[in-house]
């Protein structure tokens, strides 16, 4: 049994963590602070972790939120945190690797992804929690799989919010969104120690203006 080892707060929301689930950090809180959800949005929260972004979206009047994570302990943790914050009735949960299990007619107004972006040794991930940050040799393994998939599940008026590090090639991400038919802009930036910054990128289909 994996019991909570720590409680983290964001605004008036509380999140219990277990040892196999990534603890919200600077990137999570930057994302959460800048998260804007429209009333009635259908939201996809990829890599939900403890559920912080999905649960916050649900409290911001999203119609429903689908929280997805490859880590089974994260899914279990997010479910419990949804109940802890009284939003379980408009959230659902799926253990999956990115978007591969979704039907092609499943469309979202808002897709959230705090991506694994840290450059890591090119080896097999050894623990579930490592999926939270391990981005492969360039840090782009998961991001580069995500971007080509996203337009299939994005409504015409929909938005994508992706968080990544300056270590992972910001301009390349913007170019890859462009190549897939989306226009991307930097929505927020935060400088971290050791010459690193994190960026929240917003992308929309090219026929939609900012």
Short mmCIF file of C-alpha atoms in Angstrom, two decimals:
data_model
loop_
_atom_site.label_atom_id
_atom_site.label_comp_id
_atom_site.label_asym_id
_atom_site.label_seq_id
_atom_site.Cartn_x
_atom_site.Cartn_y
_atom_site.Cartn_z
CA UNK A 1 0.00 0.00 0.00
CA UNK A 2 1.31 3.44 -0.97
CA UNK A 3 0.32 5.88 1.75
CA UNK A 4 0.54 9.69 1.46
CA UNK A 5 3.93 11.00 2.54
CA UNK A 6 3.35 14.73 2.09
CA UNK A 7 0.60 17.31 1.55
CA UNK A 8 1.12 20.21 -0.88
CA UNK A 9 -1.14 23.23 -1.18
CA UNK A 10 -1.87 25.48 -4.15
CA UNK A 11 -4.20 28.36 -3.32
CA UNK A 12 -7.01 26.63 -1.40
CA UNK A 13 -6.48 23.23 -3.02
CA UNK A 14 -4.69 20.38 -1.27
CA UNK A 15 -2.79 17.47 -2.79
CA UNK A 16 -1.58 14.37 -0.99
CA UNK A 17 1.51 12.76 -2.50
CA UNK A 18 2.98 9.28 -2.38
CA UNK A 19 6.59 8.30 -2.94
CA UNK A 20 5.95 7.16 -6.53
CA UNK A 21 4.37 10.44 -7.68
CA UNK A 22 6.22 13.57 -8.75
CA UNK A 23 5.93 16.45 -6.29
CA UNK A 24 4.72 19.74 -7.85
CA UNK A 25 7.63 22.12 -8.30
CA UNK A 26 8.44 25.45 -10.01
CA UNK A 27 7.16 24.26 -13.37
CA UNK A 28 3.89 22.94 -11.95
CA UNK A 29 3.22 26.16 -10.05
CA UNK A 30 4.07 28.43 -13.01
CA UNK A 31 1.67 26.40 -15.14
CA UNK A 32 -1.02 26.52 -12.45
CA UNK A 33 -0.67 30.27 -11.93
CA UNK A 34 -1.09 30.97 -15.66
CA UNK A 35 -3.80 28.39 -16.32
CA UNK A 36 -6.90 29.98 -17.81
CA UNK A 37 -9.95 27.79 -18.37
CA UNK A 38 -13.15 28.90 -20.07
CA UNK A 39 -16.52 27.92 -18.67
CA UNK A 40 -17.65 24.70 -20.32
CA UNK A 41 -14.19 23.68 -21.59
CA UNK A 42 -13.52 20.02 -22.16
CA UNK A 43 -9.98 19.55 -20.87
CA UNK A 44 -7.28 16.91 -21.31
CA UNK A 45 -4.55 16.89 -18.65
CA UNK A 46 -1.64 14.79 -19.87
CA UNK A 47 0.94 13.62 -17.36
CA UNK A 48 -1.42 14.56 -14.57
CA UNK A 49 0.85 13.42 -11.73
CA UNK A 50 -0.90 14.24 -8.45
CA UNK A 51 -3.65 15.92 -10.49
CA UNK A 52 -2.81 19.55 -9.75
CA UNK A 53 -3.59 20.99 -13.20
CA UNK A 54 -6.62 18.85 -13.94
CA UNK A 55 -8.14 19.50 -10.53
CA UNK A 56 -7.47 23.22 -10.86
CA UNK A 57 -9.15 23.18 -14.28
CA UNK A 58 -12.16 21.42 -12.77
CA UNK A 59 -12.47 24.09 -10.09
CA UNK A 60 -12.31 26.76 -12.83
CA UNK A 61 -15.60 25.51 -14.30
CA UNK A 62 -14.35 23.14 -16.96
CA UNK A 63 -17.20 20.96 -18.18
CA UNK A 64 -15.11 17.85 -17.69
CA UNK A 65 -11.47 16.89 -17.35
CA UNK A 66 -9.75 13.72 -18.52
CA UNK A 67 -6.53 13.14 -16.55
CA UNK A 68 -3.98 10.81 -18.18
CA UNK A 69 -0.70 9.43 -16.89
CA UNK A 70 1.49 6.44 -17.71
CA UNK A 71 2.28 6.02 -14.00
CA UNK A 72 -0.38 3.86 -12.28
CA UNK A 73 0.46 5.38 -8.89
CA UNK A 74 -0.10 8.87 -10.30
CA UNK A 75 -3.54 7.92 -11.56
CA UNK A 76 -4.48 6.51 -8.17
CA UNK A 77 -3.10 9.61 -6.44
CA UNK A 78 -4.92 12.01 -8.76
CA UNK A 79 -8.22 10.20 -8.21
CA UNK A 80 -7.86 10.55 -4.46
CA UNK A 81 -6.92 14.21 -4.76
CA UNK A 82 -9.92 14.89 -6.98
CA UNK A 83 -12.15 13.52 -4.23
CA UNK A 84 -10.18 15.44 -1.61
CA UNK A 85 -10.98 18.65 -3.51
CA UNK A 86 -14.59 17.68 -4.32
CA UNK A 87 -14.26 17.67 -8.13
CA UNK A 88 -14.39 13.92 -8.75
CA UNK A 89 -17.79 14.16 -10.45
CA UNK A 90 -16.47 16.05 -13.48
CA UNK A 91 -13.15 14.24 -13.79
CA UNK A 92 -12.20 10.91 -15.30
CA UNK A 93 -8.87 9.13 -15.28
CA UNK A 94 -6.95 6.99 -17.74
CA UNK A 95 -3.63 5.23 -17.44
CA UNK A 96 -2.01 5.61 -20.84
CA UNK A 97 1.07 6.74 -22.73
CA UNK A 98 0.13 10.14 -24.18
CA UNK A 99 -2.84 10.03 -26.58
CA UNK A 100 -2.58 6.54 -28.02
CA UNK A 101 -5.71 5.10 -26.35
CA UNK A 102 -8.05 7.97 -27.27
CA UNK A 103 -10.60 7.62 -30.04
CA UNK A 104 -9.99 9.97 -32.96
CA UNK A 105 -13.40 11.61 -32.48
CA UNK A 106 -12.51 12.64 -28.91
CA UNK A 107 -11.97 16.41 -29.05
CA UNK A 108 -10.86 18.92 -26.43
CA UNK A 109 -11.04 22.67 -25.96
CA UNK A 110 -7.87 22.68 -23.88
CA UNK A 111 -4.96 20.23 -23.76
CA UNK A 112 -2.49 20.62 -20.89
CA UNK A 113 0.93 18.99 -20.77
CA UNK A 114 3.71 19.64 -18.27
CA UNK A 115 6.04 17.49 -20.33
CA UNK A 116 9.01 15.40 -19.22
CA UNK A 117 11.76 17.66 -20.55
CA UNK A 118 15.02 16.92 -18.73
CA UNK A 119 17.84 15.44 -20.82
CA UNK A 120 18.57 11.97 -19.43
CA UNK A 121 20.81 9.06 -20.25
CA UNK A 122 19.47 6.99 -23.17
CA UNK A 123 18.44 4.01 -21.08
CA UNK A 124 15.22 2.37 -20.11
CA UNK A 125 13.28 4.21 -17.43
CA UNK A 126 13.71 2.22 -14.22
CA UNK A 127 11.03 3.61 -11.91
CA UNK A 128 7.53 4.96 -12.50
CA UNK A 129 8.35 8.39 -11.12
CA UNK A 130 11.16 8.83 -13.66
CA UNK A 131 8.54 9.12 -16.39
CA UNK A 132 7.72 12.51 -14.87
CA UNK A 133 10.98 14.10 -15.97
CA UNK A 134 12.96 11.76 -18.25
CA UNK A 135 13.09 13.26 -21.74
CA UNK A 136 15.81 11.12 -23.30
CA UNK A 137 19.21 12.26 -24.54
CA UNK A 138 17.97 15.63 -25.87
CA UNK A 139 15.06 16.03 -23.47
CA UNK A 140 12.70 15.98 -26.44
CA UNK A 141 11.65 12.33 -26.72
CA UNK A 142 8.16 12.81 -25.28
CA UNK A 143 7.59 16.34 -26.63
CA UNK A 144 8.40 15.23 -30.16
CA UNK A 145 5.90 12.37 -29.90
CA UNK A 146 3.23 14.63 -28.44
CA UNK A 147 3.16 17.51 -30.92
CA UNK A 148 2.24 15.53 -34.08
CA UNK A 149 -0.61 13.80 -32.22
CA UNK A 150 -2.26 16.84 -30.73
CA UNK A 151 -4.16 18.27 -33.71
CA UNK A 152 -6.21 15.06 -34.00
CA UNK A 153 -7.80 15.78 -30.62
CA UNK A 154 -7.98 19.60 -30.66
CA UNK A 155 -11.20 21.43 -31.48
CA UNK A 156 -10.99 24.17 -34.11
CA UNK A 157 -11.14 26.80 -31.39
CA UNK A 158 -9.01 24.77 -28.98
CA UNK A 159 -5.72 25.53 -27.27
CA UNK A 160 -2.64 23.59 -26.22
CA UNK A 161 -0.58 24.58 -23.19
CA UNK A 162 2.83 22.92 -23.05
CA UNK A 163 5.52 23.54 -20.45
CA UNK A 164 9.18 22.84 -21.18
CA UNK A 165 12.71 23.92 -20.33
CA UNK A 166 15.19 26.06 -22.23
CA UNK A 167 17.43 22.97 -22.08
CA UNK A 168 15.07 21.26 -24.50
CA UNK A 169 15.03 23.59 -27.52
CA UNK A 170 12.32 26.21 -27.30
CA UNK A 171 12.55 27.37 -30.91
CA UNK A 172 12.44 23.78 -32.15
CA UNK A 173 9.19 23.22 -30.28
CA UNK A 174 7.64 26.34 -31.82
CA UNK A 175 8.79 25.20 -35.27
CA UNK A 176 7.35 21.70 -34.78
CA UNK A 177 4.00 23.18 -33.76
CA UNK A 178 4.15 25.30 -36.93
CA UNK A 179 4.93 22.25 -39.06
CA UNK A 180 1.85 20.53 -37.64
CA UNK A 181 -0.48 23.41 -38.46
CA UNK A 182 -0.40 25.37 -35.20
CA UNK A 183 0.88 28.78 -34.23
CA UNK A 184 2.71 28.88 -30.90
CA UNK A 185 3.63 31.76 -28.60
CA UNK A 186 5.32 31.99 -25.21
CA UNK A 187 2.67 32.61 -22.58
CA UNK A 188 4.95 32.74 -19.52
CA UNK A 189 8.62 32.37 -18.58
CA UNK A 190 10.48 31.82 -15.33
CA UNK A 191 14.23 31.81 -14.82
CA UNK A 192 15.67 29.03 -12.68
CA UNK A 193 19.15 28.58 -11.16
CA UNK A 194 22.03 27.23 -13.28
CA UNK A 195 21.22 29.03 -16.53
CA UNK A 196 17.85 27.38 -17.11
CA UNK A 197 14.45 28.88 -17.81
CA UNK A 198 11.06 27.23 -18.08
CA UNK A 199 8.47 28.31 -20.62
CA UNK A 200 4.72 27.89 -20.90
CA UNK A 201 3.85 27.72 -24.60
CA UNK A 202 0.34 28.24 -25.97
CA UNK A 203 -0.51 26.81 -29.40
CA UNK A 204 -3.62 27.19 -31.55
CA UNK A 205 -4.58 26.12 -35.04
CA UNK A 206 -3.17 28.57 -37.58
CA UNK A 207 -6.55 29.86 -38.70
CA UNK A 208 -7.19 31.12 -35.15
CA UNK A 209 -5.72 34.43 -34.07
CA UNK A 210 -4.41 35.41 -30.68
#
